Each structure stands twice: as C-alpha cells, then as structure tokens.
Short mmCIF file of C-alpha atoms in Angstrom, two decimals:
data_model
loop_
_atom_site.label_atom_id
_atom_site.label_comp_id
_atom_site.label_asym_id
_atom_site.label_seq_id
_atom_site.Cartn_x
_atom_site.Cartn_y
_atom_site.Cartn_z
CA MET A 1 69.53 46.62 -5.49
CA SER A 2 67.62 43.43 -5.38
CA SER A 3 65.87 42.32 -2.08
CA ALA A 4 68.35 39.31 -1.86
CA ALA A 5 71.23 41.73 -2.06
CA ILE A 6 69.72 44.04 0.51
CA ASP A 7 69.32 41.13 2.86
CA ARG A 8 72.99 40.21 2.44
CA VAL A 9 74.22 43.48 3.14
CA PHE A 10 71.96 43.52 6.27
CA GLU A 11 73.24 40.09 7.36
CA ARG A 12 77.00 41.35 7.23
CA ARG A 13 76.40 44.55 8.97
CA LEU A 14 74.32 42.63 11.90
CA ALA A 15 77.45 40.17 12.07
CA SER A 16 79.84 43.15 12.40
CA LEU A 17 77.78 44.12 15.29
CA VAL A 18 77.80 40.94 16.93
CA ASN A 19 81.43 40.73 16.62
CA SER A 20 82.29 44.35 17.49
CA GLY A 21 83.33 43.47 20.96
CA GLU A 22 80.44 45.62 22.58
CA PRO A 23 78.14 42.67 23.78
CA GLN A 24 75.38 45.23 24.46
CA ILE A 25 75.92 47.46 21.52
CA LEU A 26 72.17 48.32 21.00
CA GLN A 27 71.19 48.46 24.55
CA GLY A 28 70.84 52.01 26.20
CA GLY A 29 68.94 53.68 23.53
CA ARG A 30 66.68 56.50 24.76
CA LYS A 31 62.97 56.10 24.55
CA GLY A 32 60.00 58.08 25.45
CA VAL A 33 56.33 58.40 24.73
CA GLU A 34 53.58 61.12 24.08
CA LYS A 35 50.10 59.85 24.73
CA GLU A 36 46.99 61.85 23.82
CA SER A 37 43.58 61.24 25.38
CA LEU A 38 40.35 63.01 25.07
CA ARG A 39 38.55 64.35 28.31
CA VAL A 40 35.05 63.34 28.41
CA THR A 41 32.20 63.50 30.90
CA PRO A 42 30.74 60.58 32.59
CA GLU A 43 28.29 60.39 29.94
CA GLY A 44 30.95 59.95 26.99
CA ARG A 45 30.67 63.55 25.66
CA LEU A 46 33.45 65.72 25.21
CA ALA A 47 34.49 67.96 28.15
CA HIS A 48 34.21 71.60 27.84
CA THR A 49 35.76 72.48 30.87
CA PRO A 50 39.23 74.23 30.80
CA HIS A 51 42.59 72.26 30.94
CA PRO A 52 42.65 71.75 34.99
CA MET A 53 44.76 74.33 36.45
CA ALA A 54 46.17 71.75 39.10
CA LEU A 55 47.84 69.94 36.01
CA GLY A 56 49.92 73.04 35.34
CA SER A 57 50.23 75.10 32.30
CA ALA A 58 49.67 73.61 29.19
CA LEU A 59 52.09 76.12 27.38
CA THR A 60 55.16 75.53 29.60
CA SER A 61 54.51 72.09 31.23
CA GLU A 62 57.02 69.42 30.05
CA ASN A 63 54.87 66.50 31.04
CA ILE A 64 51.02 67.39 30.79
CA THR A 65 50.20 69.61 27.84
CA THR A 66 47.17 69.85 25.43
CA ASP A 67 47.36 69.01 21.68
CA PHE A 68 44.58 70.39 19.06
CA SER A 69 41.81 70.84 21.52
CA GLU A 70 41.45 72.21 25.25
CA SER A 71 39.77 68.76 25.89
CA LEU A 72 42.71 66.68 24.33
CA ILE A 73 45.28 65.98 27.06
CA GLU A 74 48.82 64.99 26.03
CA LEU A 75 51.08 63.34 28.49
CA VAL A 76 55.00 63.26 27.70
CA THR A 77 57.33 61.19 29.60
CA PRO A 78 60.97 62.05 29.69
CA ALA A 79 63.57 59.87 27.78
CA PHE A 80 64.62 56.62 29.57
CA THR A 81 66.82 53.77 28.80
CA HIS A 82 64.59 51.03 29.97
CA SER A 83 60.95 50.80 28.92
CA TRP A 84 59.88 49.64 32.07
CA GLU A 85 60.82 53.23 33.81
CA LEU A 86 58.91 54.72 30.85
CA LEU A 87 55.98 52.90 31.33
CA GLN A 88 56.22 53.39 35.27
CA TYR A 89 56.55 57.16 34.63
CA LEU A 90 53.42 57.04 32.22
CA LEU A 91 51.38 55.13 34.80
CA ASP A 92 52.41 57.97 37.56
CA LEU A 93 51.35 60.77 35.09
CA HIS A 94 47.92 59.02 34.58
CA GLN A 95 47.51 58.80 38.35
CA PHE A 96 48.26 62.43 38.95
CA VAL A 97 45.86 63.54 36.28
CA TYR A 98 42.98 61.33 37.64
CA ARG A 99 43.43 63.00 40.94
CA HIS A 100 42.36 66.33 39.34
CA LEU A 101 39.72 65.46 36.82
CA GLY A 102 36.74 64.98 39.17
CA ASP A 103 34.37 62.90 37.48
CA GLU A 104 35.76 63.32 33.96
CA LEU A 105 37.37 60.44 32.02
CA LEU A 106 40.26 59.88 29.64
CA TRP A 107 38.66 58.24 26.45
CA ALA A 108 40.35 54.96 26.13
CA THR A 109 40.31 54.76 22.29
CA SER A 110 42.08 56.87 19.34
CA MET A 111 38.58 57.49 17.55
CA PRO A 112 36.75 59.76 19.47
CA CYS A 113 33.44 59.86 21.51
CA THR A 114 30.38 61.13 20.48
CA ILE A 115 30.80 64.78 19.02
CA ASP A 116 28.35 67.12 17.75
CA GLY A 117 30.34 68.48 14.83
CA ASP A 118 33.28 70.90 14.74
CA ASP A 119 31.72 73.48 16.97
CA ASP A 120 31.87 70.81 19.69
CA ILE A 121 35.36 70.82 19.78
CA PRO A 122 37.01 73.80 21.81
CA LEU A 123 40.49 74.91 20.61
CA ALA A 124 43.26 74.54 23.02
CA ARG A 125 44.19 77.82 24.75
CA TYR A 126 47.52 78.77 26.10
CA GLY A 127 47.37 82.15 27.63
CA SER A 128 47.79 85.92 26.49
CA SER A 129 51.41 85.49 25.49
CA HIS A 130 52.44 85.78 21.82
CA VAL A 131 53.80 82.45 21.75
CA GLY A 132 50.49 80.99 23.61
CA ARG A 133 48.40 83.06 21.01
CA MET A 134 50.54 81.56 17.99
CA LYS A 135 49.58 78.08 19.17
CA THR A 136 46.00 78.75 19.41
CA VAL A 137 45.77 80.60 15.71
CA TYR A 138 47.81 77.60 14.17
CA ARG A 139 45.07 75.17 15.70
CA ASN A 140 42.24 77.46 14.21
CA GLY A 141 44.04 77.29 11.12
CA LEU A 142 44.03 73.33 11.25
CA GLY A 143 40.44 73.16 12.02
CA LEU A 144 39.65 75.54 8.99
CA ARG A 145 41.89 73.58 6.71
CA TYR A 146 40.69 69.96 7.74
CA GLY A 147 37.88 70.20 9.90
CA ARG A 148 38.19 70.21 14.06
CA MET A 149 36.87 66.56 13.80
CA MET A 150 40.04 65.10 12.40
CA GLN A 151 42.03 66.76 15.02
CA ALA A 152 40.05 65.17 17.94
CA ILE A 153 41.46 61.89 17.06
CA SER A 154 43.97 60.52 19.60
CA GLY A 155 47.51 58.46 19.34
CA VAL A 156 50.61 57.47 20.92
CA HIS A 157 54.03 58.65 19.56
CA PHE A 158 57.23 56.52 20.27
CA ASN A 159 60.52 58.64 20.38
CA TYR A 160 63.79 57.03 20.00
CA SER A 161 67.41 57.55 19.67
CA PHE A 162 70.15 54.98 19.40
CA PRO A 163 73.08 54.92 22.14
CA LEU A 164 76.44 56.66 21.23
CA PRO A 165 78.48 53.43 21.47
CA PHE A 166 76.08 52.06 18.79
CA TRP A 167 77.07 54.83 16.64
CA GLU A 168 80.76 54.61 17.05
CA ALA A 169 80.72 50.84 16.19
CA TYR A 170 78.44 51.36 13.30
CA ALA A 171 80.23 54.07 11.89
CA ALA A 172 83.57 52.15 12.10
CA LEU A 173 82.09 49.17 10.34
CA ARG A 174 80.77 51.46 7.60
CA GLY A 175 84.10 53.32 7.18
CA GLU A 176 83.00 56.57 8.77
CA ARG A 177 83.62 58.77 11.93
CA VAL A 178 81.14 59.95 14.26
CA SER A 179 81.69 62.96 16.68
CA GLY A 180 78.61 63.07 18.98
CA SER A 181 74.86 62.50 18.09
CA GLY A 182 74.73 65.66 15.58
CA SER A 183 77.19 64.29 13.12
CA GLY A 184 76.54 63.98 9.41
CA PHE A 185 76.79 60.26 9.56
CA VAL A 186 74.03 60.12 12.40
CA SER A 187 71.81 62.07 10.38
CA ALA A 188 72.27 60.36 7.02
CA SER A 189 71.81 56.97 8.92
CA TYR A 190 68.44 58.23 10.62
CA PHE A 191 67.41 59.12 7.05
CA ASP A 192 68.28 55.45 6.02
CA LEU A 193 65.86 54.60 8.94
CA LEU A 194 63.08 56.97 7.82
CA ARG A 195 63.07 55.58 4.16
CA ASN A 196 62.86 51.90 5.49
CA TYR A 197 60.08 52.80 7.77
CA ARG A 198 58.05 54.25 4.82
CA ARG A 199 58.66 50.85 2.90
CA HIS A 200 57.84 48.53 5.95
CA GLY A 201 55.76 50.73 8.48
CA TRP A 202 52.49 49.12 7.32
CA LEU A 203 53.80 46.27 9.63
CA VAL A 204 53.22 48.42 12.64
CA LEU A 205 49.52 49.05 11.39
CA TYR A 206 48.95 45.32 10.97
CA LEU A 207 50.55 44.36 14.39
CA PHE A 208 49.22 47.27 16.84
CA GLY A 209 46.22 49.03 14.87
CA VAL A 210 43.19 49.02 16.86
CA SER A 211 40.91 51.28 15.47
CA PRO A 212 38.98 48.94 12.81
CA VAL A 213 35.59 50.81 13.89
CA VAL A 214 34.31 54.42 14.51
CA CYS A 215 31.41 56.11 16.17
CA LYS A 216 29.03 57.32 13.52
CA SER A 217 29.23 61.10 14.86
CA PHE A 218 32.86 60.95 13.53
CA LEU A 219 31.48 60.47 10.04
CA ARG A 220 28.91 63.10 9.81
CA GLY A 221 28.88 64.75 6.44
CA ARG A 222 31.50 62.38 4.91
CA ASP A 223 30.71 59.41 2.92
CA MET A 224 33.46 57.02 3.69
CA GLN A 225 31.76 53.86 2.53
CA LEU A 226 31.96 52.09 5.81
CA GLN A 227 29.57 49.29 6.73
CA GLU A 228 27.00 49.72 9.62
CA LEU A 229 27.95 47.65 12.66
CA GLY A 230 24.75 47.81 14.84
CA MET A 231 23.52 51.25 16.12
CA GLY A 232 25.77 54.15 16.20
CA THR A 233 28.81 52.23 14.70
CA ALA A 234 30.46 52.10 11.63
CA TYR A 235 33.44 49.66 10.69
CA GLU A 236 35.47 48.28 7.94
CA PRO A 237 35.61 44.36 7.84
CA TYR A 238 39.24 43.80 7.80
CA ALA A 239 40.53 47.31 9.11
CA THR A 240 43.37 47.34 11.39
CA SER A 241 43.69 51.24 11.81
CA LEU A 242 41.02 53.61 10.25
CA ARG A 243 42.76 56.32 12.36
CA MET A 244 45.56 55.98 9.91
CA SER A 245 43.58 55.52 6.72
CA ASP A 246 41.90 58.09 4.67
CA VAL A 247 38.92 58.04 7.10
CA GLY A 248 41.37 59.51 9.85
CA TYR A 249 44.29 61.52 9.97
CA ARG A 250 44.77 61.19 5.88
CA ASN A 251 41.40 62.35 4.86
CA ARG A 252 41.58 65.57 2.80
CA SER A 253 44.96 66.19 4.20
CA GLN A 254 47.87 67.89 2.14
CA ALA A 255 47.00 66.28 -1.29
CA GLY A 256 49.90 66.56 -3.44
CA LEU A 257 52.52 67.56 -0.86
CA SER A 258 55.41 65.35 -1.16
CA VAL A 259 58.32 65.79 1.32
CA SER A 260 61.32 63.70 0.45
CA VAL A 261 63.47 61.61 2.99
CA ASN A 262 66.27 60.86 0.88
CA ASN A 263 68.56 63.19 3.06
CA LEU A 264 68.18 66.07 5.42
CA GLU A 265 68.81 68.73 2.91
CA GLU A 266 65.98 67.53 0.70
CA TYR A 267 63.51 67.36 3.62
CA VAL A 268 64.32 70.61 5.07
CA ARG A 269 64.11 71.99 1.42
CA ASP A 270 60.62 70.49 0.98
CA LEU A 271 59.30 71.58 4.26
CA GLN A 272 60.47 75.12 3.89
CA ARG A 273 59.18 75.30 0.46
CA ALA A 274 55.52 74.24 1.61
CA ILE A 275 55.76 76.60 4.60
CA GLY A 276 56.70 79.63 2.06
CA THR A 277 54.38 78.62 -0.78
CA PRO A 278 50.79 80.27 -0.98
CA TYR A 279 47.91 77.84 -1.70
CA PRO A 280 44.87 79.53 -3.33
CA PRO A 281 42.39 77.59 -1.27
CA TYR A 282 43.94 78.71 2.04
CA GLU A 283 44.14 82.24 0.66
CA ALA A 284 40.47 82.14 0.12
CA LEU A 285 39.95 81.33 3.98
CA GLY A 286 41.55 84.49 4.86
CA VAL A 287 44.52 84.99 7.17
CA LYS A 288 43.60 88.12 9.41
CA VAL A 289 40.09 89.10 8.89
CA ASP A 290 38.43 92.34 10.70
CA GLY A 291 41.62 92.20 12.85
CA GLU A 292 41.51 88.66 13.93
CA TRP A 293 43.89 85.68 13.12
CA ARG A 294 42.18 82.84 11.32
CA GLN A 295 45.56 81.07 10.64
CA LEU A 296 49.28 81.84 10.71
CA ASN A 297 49.43 82.25 6.86
CA ALA A 298 47.77 80.85 3.68
CA ASN A 299 50.74 78.75 2.37
CA ILE A 300 50.46 74.93 2.01
CA LEU A 301 51.97 74.33 5.50
CA GLN A 302 51.72 77.08 8.21
CA ILE A 303 54.47 75.56 10.27
CA GLU A 304 56.46 72.33 9.74
CA ASN A 305 54.27 70.45 12.57
CA GLU A 306 51.19 70.84 10.16
CA TYR A 307 52.94 68.22 7.68
CA TYR A 308 51.59 64.77 8.86
CA SER A 309 53.77 61.67 8.34
CA PHE A 310 54.19 58.27 10.12
CA ILE A 311 57.39 58.99 11.36
CA ARG A 312 59.48 62.32 11.68
CA PRO A 313 63.31 63.15 12.31
CA LYS A 314 63.69 65.28 15.22
CA ARG A 315 65.90 67.69 17.24
CA VAL A 316 65.31 69.55 20.44
CA ALA A 317 64.73 73.09 19.26
CA ARG A 318 66.11 76.20 21.20
CA SER A 319 63.37 78.55 22.58
CA GLY A 320 61.92 80.24 19.47
CA GLU A 321 63.77 78.06 17.03
CA ARG A 322 61.80 76.34 14.00
CA PRO A 323 62.00 72.57 13.79
CA THR A 324 63.56 72.94 10.30
CA LYS A 325 66.21 75.30 11.64
CA ALA A 326 67.24 73.02 14.42
CA LEU A 327 67.71 70.04 12.18
CA LYS A 328 69.95 72.16 9.82
CA ARG A 329 71.97 73.45 13.11
CA ALA A 330 72.41 70.26 14.72
CA GLY A 331 71.26 67.14 12.59
CA VAL A 332 68.79 64.61 13.66
CA GLU A 333 68.60 63.71 17.23
CA TYR A 334 66.01 61.03 17.25
CA VAL A 335 63.07 60.09 15.44
CA GLU A 336 59.38 60.25 16.28
CA VAL A 337 57.00 57.20 15.19
CA ARG A 338 53.56 58.70 15.10
CA ALA A 339 51.51 55.53 13.86
CA LEU A 340 50.55 54.18 16.96
CA ASP A 341 46.84 53.65 17.72
CA VAL A 342 46.00 54.23 21.49
CA SER A 343 45.57 50.71 22.89
CA ALA A 344 42.19 50.36 24.57
CA PHE A 345 43.43 47.16 26.13
CA ASP A 346 46.40 48.94 27.90
CA PRO A 347 45.54 51.31 30.58
CA VAL A 348 48.19 53.66 29.65
CA GLY A 349 47.72 53.03 26.09
CA VAL A 350 50.67 51.16 25.28
CA ASN A 351 52.59 48.13 26.67
CA GLN A 352 56.27 46.90 27.11
CA ASN A 353 56.10 44.35 24.50
CA LYS A 354 55.18 47.12 21.66
CA LEU A 355 57.94 49.30 22.93
CA ARG A 356 60.55 46.47 22.74
CA PHE A 357 59.46 45.34 19.35
CA LEU A 358 59.59 48.99 17.96
CA GLU A 359 62.99 49.34 19.26
CA ALA A 360 64.14 46.45 17.31
CA PHE A 361 62.15 47.32 14.46
CA LEU A 362 63.93 50.69 14.24
CA ALA A 363 67.20 49.11 14.28
CA LEU A 364 66.20 46.80 11.55
CA CYS A 365 65.14 49.78 9.47
CA LEU A 366 68.29 51.54 10.06
CA LEU A 367 70.54 48.52 9.35
CA LYS A 368 69.01 47.57 6.17
CA GLU A 369 70.25 49.02 2.89
CA SER A 370 68.04 51.96 2.10
CA PRO A 371 68.29 53.30 -1.46
CA PRO A 372 66.59 56.70 -2.30
CA ILE A 373 63.07 56.58 -2.84
CA GLY A 374 61.36 57.80 -6.22
CA VAL A 375 58.29 59.10 -7.01
CA ALA A 376 56.76 55.92 -8.30
CA GLU A 377 58.01 53.74 -5.21
CA GLN A 378 56.58 56.55 -2.74
CA ALA A 379 53.12 56.08 -4.61
CA ALA A 380 53.52 52.26 -4.05
CA LEU A 381 54.48 52.80 -0.39
CA ASP A 382 51.50 54.98 0.30
CA THR A 383 49.06 52.63 -1.27
CA ASN A 384 50.51 49.74 0.98
CA HIS A 385 49.93 51.61 3.99
CA GLN A 386 46.49 52.69 3.01
CA THR A 387 45.74 48.82 2.07
CA VAL A 388 46.86 47.60 5.41
CA ALA A 389 45.15 50.44 7.37
CA ARG A 390 41.69 49.38 5.72
CA ARG A 391 42.16 45.93 5.01
CA GLY A 392 45.00 44.55 6.65
CA ARG A 393 43.22 41.45 7.97
CA GLU A 394 41.81 40.44 4.78
CA PRO A 395 42.73 36.98 3.83
CA GLY A 396 45.24 36.56 1.06
CA LEU A 397 45.97 40.20 1.14
CA MET A 398 48.82 41.20 -1.45
CA LEU A 399 50.95 44.45 -1.19
CA GLU A 400 53.31 45.74 -3.84
CA ARG A 401 57.02 45.06 -3.46
CA ASP A 402 59.69 46.12 -5.93
CA GLY A 403 57.08 46.20 -8.52
CA ARG A 404 55.04 42.91 -8.16
CA LYS A 405 52.54 42.02 -5.66
CA VAL A 406 53.44 39.93 -2.81
CA PRO A 407 51.36 38.25 -0.16
CA MET A 408 51.40 40.65 3.02
CA ARG A 409 51.76 37.59 5.63
CA GLU A 410 54.82 36.32 3.81
CA TRP A 411 56.43 39.59 3.62
CA ALA A 412 55.58 40.33 7.22
CA SER A 413 57.20 37.08 8.30
CA GLU A 414 60.17 37.61 6.45
CA LEU A 415 60.75 41.07 8.29
CA LEU A 416 60.19 39.38 11.68
CA ASP A 417 62.49 36.46 10.97
CA SER A 418 65.13 39.35 10.15
CA MET A 419 64.72 40.91 13.51
CA SER A 420 65.68 37.71 15.58
CA GLY A 421 69.37 38.58 15.65
CA LEU A 422 68.96 42.23 16.64
CA CYS A 423 66.47 40.98 19.45
CA GLU A 424 69.29 38.57 20.74
CA ILE A 425 71.57 41.49 20.90
CA LEU A 426 69.20 43.56 22.67
CA ASP A 427 68.55 40.60 25.19
CA ARG A 428 72.10 40.25 26.12
CA GLY A 429 72.64 39.93 29.87
CA ASP A 430 68.81 39.27 30.69
CA ALA A 431 67.91 35.60 30.98
CA ALA A 432 64.30 36.07 30.29
CA ARG A 433 64.99 37.42 26.98
CA PRO A 434 62.20 39.99 26.73
CA TYR A 435 62.94 41.22 23.29
CA THR A 436 62.93 37.90 21.88
CA GLY A 437 59.62 37.12 23.61
CA ALA A 438 58.06 40.59 22.17
CA LEU A 439 58.95 39.33 18.58
CA ALA A 440 57.38 35.99 19.31
CA THR A 441 54.17 37.68 20.40
CA GLN A 442 54.00 39.70 16.87
CA ALA A 443 55.00 36.52 15.07
CA ALA A 444 51.76 35.06 16.53
CA LYS A 445 49.86 37.78 15.16
CA VAL A 446 51.03 37.06 11.59
CA ALA A 447 50.27 33.36 12.00
CA ASP A 448 46.81 34.06 13.52
CA VAL A 449 45.03 37.20 12.54
CA ALA A 450 42.58 36.81 15.56
CA LEU A 451 45.58 37.64 17.83
CA THR A 452 45.80 41.23 16.39
CA PRO A 453 44.50 43.92 18.48
CA SER A 454 41.95 45.17 15.97
CA ALA A 455 40.48 41.68 15.58
CA ARG A 456 40.27 41.63 19.39
CA LEU A 457 38.36 44.80 19.39
CA MET A 458 35.90 43.51 16.67
CA SER A 459 35.29 40.26 18.81
CA GLU A 460 34.37 42.47 21.69
CA LEU A 461 31.82 43.91 19.57
CA ALA A 462 30.30 40.65 18.58
CA SER A 463 27.65 40.81 21.34
CA GLY A 464 26.06 43.61 19.68
CA GLN A 465 27.47 46.37 21.96
CA SER A 466 28.11 49.73 20.00
CA PHE A 467 31.61 50.92 20.05
CA PHE A 468 30.63 54.21 21.96
CA ASP A 469 29.55 51.94 24.75
CA LEU A 470 32.51 49.55 24.66
CA ALA A 471 34.87 52.47 24.69
CA LEU A 472 32.90 54.29 27.62
CA GLY A 473 33.18 51.12 29.72
CA MET A 474 36.75 50.78 29.01
CA SER A 475 37.41 54.41 30.20
CA GLU A 476 35.70 53.94 33.19
CA THR A 477 37.50 50.54 34.09
CA HIS A 478 40.85 52.54 33.38
CA LYS A 479 39.85 55.38 35.64
CA ALA A 480 38.93 52.88 38.30
CA TYR A 481 42.32 51.04 37.88
CA PHE A 482 44.38 54.31 38.29
CA LEU A 483 42.32 55.55 41.40
CA ASP A 484 42.64 52.24 42.88
CA LEU A 485 46.22 51.48 42.33
CA TYR A 486 48.04 51.03 45.65
CA PRO A 487 50.39 52.01 46.89
CA PRO A 488 50.61 55.15 44.57
CA ASN A 489 54.07 56.72 44.10
CA GLU A 490 53.57 59.70 46.31
CA GLU A 491 56.84 61.19 45.65
CA ARG A 492 56.53 61.18 42.02
CA LEU A 493 53.12 62.78 42.55
CA ARG A 494 54.42 65.45 44.76
CA GLU A 495 57.14 66.02 42.15
CA LEU A 496 54.38 66.41 39.50
CA ALA A 497 52.55 68.64 41.66
CA GLY A 498 55.63 71.06 42.15
CA GLU A 499 56.15 71.09 38.45
CA ALA A 500 52.76 72.04 37.78
CA GLN A 501 53.03 75.15 40.02
CA GLU A 502 56.31 75.94 38.50
CA SER A 503 54.80 75.58 35.07
CA LEU A 504 52.09 78.34 35.75
CA ALA A 505 54.82 80.67 37.15
CA ALA A 506 56.70 79.99 33.91
CA GLN A 507 53.56 81.08 31.80
CA ARG A 508 53.39 84.18 33.98
CA ARG A 509 56.81 85.10 33.25
CA ILE A 510 56.61 84.71 29.49
CA GLU A 511 53.62 86.85 29.46
CA ALA A 512 55.29 89.61 31.54
CA GLY A 513 58.07 89.40 29.19
CA ASP A 514 56.54 90.01 26.07
CA ARG A 515 57.40 92.97 23.86
CA GLY A 516 56.08 94.33 20.84
CA THR A 517 53.11 93.27 19.06
CA PHE A 518 51.69 89.68 17.89
CA ASP A 519 52.16 90.74 14.24
CA GLU A 520 55.91 91.60 15.13
CA TYR A 521 56.41 88.22 16.93
CA LEU A 522 55.26 86.13 13.87
CA ALA A 523 57.29 88.17 11.28
CA ARG A 524 60.38 87.35 13.65
CA TYR A 525 59.45 83.83 14.11
CA PHE A 526 59.10 83.30 10.18
CA ALA A 527 62.12 85.41 9.03
CA ASP A 528 64.88 83.48 7.38
#
C-alpha cells in the first residue's frame, strides 16, 4: 500500500472517531513510568553500598526496586489516567528516596558516571529465595554476555494502554467486536502499533534523545569512533541518543536475532525459539561451573526480558508466569516504550509535554494502516533508528522510506501534522489545549534543531566543561530540589514508608516458603 493510501485510511479512521458520539474517546488511557538512576557518591563514583533497607525490598516492592546493578535504582509509578498525577507520584518517590540516601546522589543522565570497568559494577541482590537468586544469576549472565558497562545505562520506560471506550468504538468502525482488554482484536491492534512504532520511532530519538556525549570511562576497551570533546568526554557531533545507538544498548547485543511483531503468535514463537535454542558462544561461558550458576542457560536468550527492543507488548503476569505465557493466555494489555533517555533537564527525568506527545504518537501508530514488516523493510527500519541515534541533528539528513531516500525533517513534519487531529480529541474539554501545545513544542524542534535536548546539552558543554562535571552538577541540583521542596507530601511519604516495610516482610515470607532446590525451581520455571 502506498503512503498516500495509508494516509487516506488514517484520515477515515480519525474522522470516524471524531464522529463516534464519544467526545472524549481517546481520553482516560492509563499511563505509568519506570525511571532508572544510578546511585553515586558525592564525588560522582558508583555507590557500592547495598540498596537502602528503608526503601524496602528490591524483590517485592512495587514502586522502588533495582535493575541490573545494586546501584541502579528503578522507580515505578502505578498507572494513572492523568499525566500530572503520574508526575506527582514520581516526584514523591524521588523525595522519599532522597530522604534515605544519605550523602549519595541519583545520577542525572542516562549515560553513566565514571566507572572503573565491569568489576566496579555490583550485581543487584534480591535475597536468598529461589526467585531472588534467579534474578541475580540472570544479571550475572547479562554481564558475561554483553558486559556490565552496557547494563549501567539508565532509561525511562513509558507504559500505556488505551481506554476501553476507545476499543469499543474502534472495533465498531473496523467491523470487529471487543470483549474486554484481552480480546484478539485488541492484541492485533497493539501489534499494528508496534509495527508502526518500528517505522516511525526514530522520531522519538530526535525529539527526546539527550545522550550525544559519554564519559570516556564508558568506552574503555572499545573503539566506537567518537570524537574527543575536552578532557574525559567523547561525543558524536550530530548525535541525539548514543544510548540507543551501537555505542549503547545495541552494541554487541543479540546480533542476528529477529523477533517478528507481525502478530502475537509470531512474536511469542520467535521469543520462545530464542529461549530454547543453544548458542555456542554462550555455551563456552558455562552455565553451572563448580557448583556456581553463571547464567540461567546457554541459549540465545536466557529469558524474554533479555531481548532488547524499543517497544514491547505487555501483560501483567501471574506469580511465576513467564511473559510469553501471559501474552498467550490473555493477550496484550499495554505497551512499554523503552527508547526514552533520562532527561537531565527534568528533576524526575521526564516531563508532561513528553508524556502527552507520546500518548498522541502511540495513537497515531495504532490508527495508521500497518502492513506486515518483511526482512528487507526491517533492515531499513533498523538503519533509520541507528542513523537518527548517531546523526539525527545532521543538516540534510536522509532516511529510507518505502525504498527511497527522503529528508528526515520533511518526514518528521508530516508525522507531526498527522497528529494534530488526535491532539484535538485528547484536548476536548480542556481550554488550555495541553496536547496541542505539546505537539507545537515538538514541531518547533523539527523547525529548529537547536531546540532539541541533545543540542541543548551540547550547548551546555560549549564552555569546555566535561560531561562528568556537568552531570554531577545537575545531580547535585536535583538532590537539592527534592530535599528543599516544600511542603512535602507527608501522607504519600508515610504511605511509601509503610509499603517499604511490608515489602521486606513479603520477601521474608517468600524466603520462608521456598521448597525444593534452586535447580528444581528453574526446571519448573522453564517447563512448557
């Protein structure tokens, strides 16, 4: 189908929603954020202290956990229908954490602080239970396979699900039926979104990427052909998000692994095949050596979460249930956008304009016609993402679209123009028109590259300051902001303190309830 035909289908669908009789058809989508931050010392070195007990159990806490490293805190909000509620909760989480960090800081950027190699990065620990031990062994395997340094990168994940009234109206205009959020139509539509995000997600890197530079310690032992920007700093002149380039998450990662998003069945099939297929280089690392587990298995993927992608289909899993089994059981519940850098210019790492834009952008990806992606197209899409990550601010940059080269800025403007009607629907009933305003803010970045956060960060470094010193100063400023914020939400802080204590008790119950050996636990987990 040609681009023009795809646009006509989109316009018809948008008009049908506008005339559906539901004025606020797109409003009320549920949104949440997961935000990662490294704990560092006042000198900007990686903190080697344990995850603070006052924050609760990293194993069982719903809101404060750790990611790869014991030093990598992850803050998780519940799902809210309004972005301001989400950001208020995230702010309260930061205030609570900072009350229990002592003199430590949360690093303000995605790319890490000064780190003395892999041995300087402690694995996250989750206690003595089988499930806690599995989490640590999995992380040890990640470190062996890809290096621990890559796992020290921080990011922001945006979780989103469309409201049920939207699904009912959208199914009607497509001549389908929907029965709850787990219907086949809903899952198929989310996979339409996933494919179009693969096609257009480079735009998110251009608009919100804020990692054009790295500390040289991050590159130790690797030649990534970056230029030097003063003492201790390396950069790519026109980069937007080195985090999302071959410098960051994508480097040495899962070469040759292809996971289809053409439908749920193919997605689950490809992941399960990767989890069940031995890979000789990982076999050479060993799985259980001298009684010690090095990795969960020697397969292409240890578990589903090892597969890195810009966006994932998700379903809340039952206790002990694998993600692919949850998807097969009940379909897609929401999507997780994983391509966001931590914003050094926002104390909580993200802002309301960004969340509003993403909400409208996901609606665009869902409503646009989304044909299956073949091997050749996927290769072109991967190249577009890589190109924008490393060269997104380059004048005259061209991307591949439908087999031909097109100017990136022209394509970006076209996508933003297509979103105006969606933002009008999302703004209904609000005279301030916040979604339209958020869209205008992004359009200004396309018109003037100097307004992008990556360009803004580069301008901050123009005085000769190192990336390390800039990030450390921002981290100190953010800490002061949270500790000085008045009045604090004392009710929320008491609630978080109570949840922290309950999570510790929950971990003790899990540890006391374990039966059998760890080997038996893993065998049950991976059983079909």
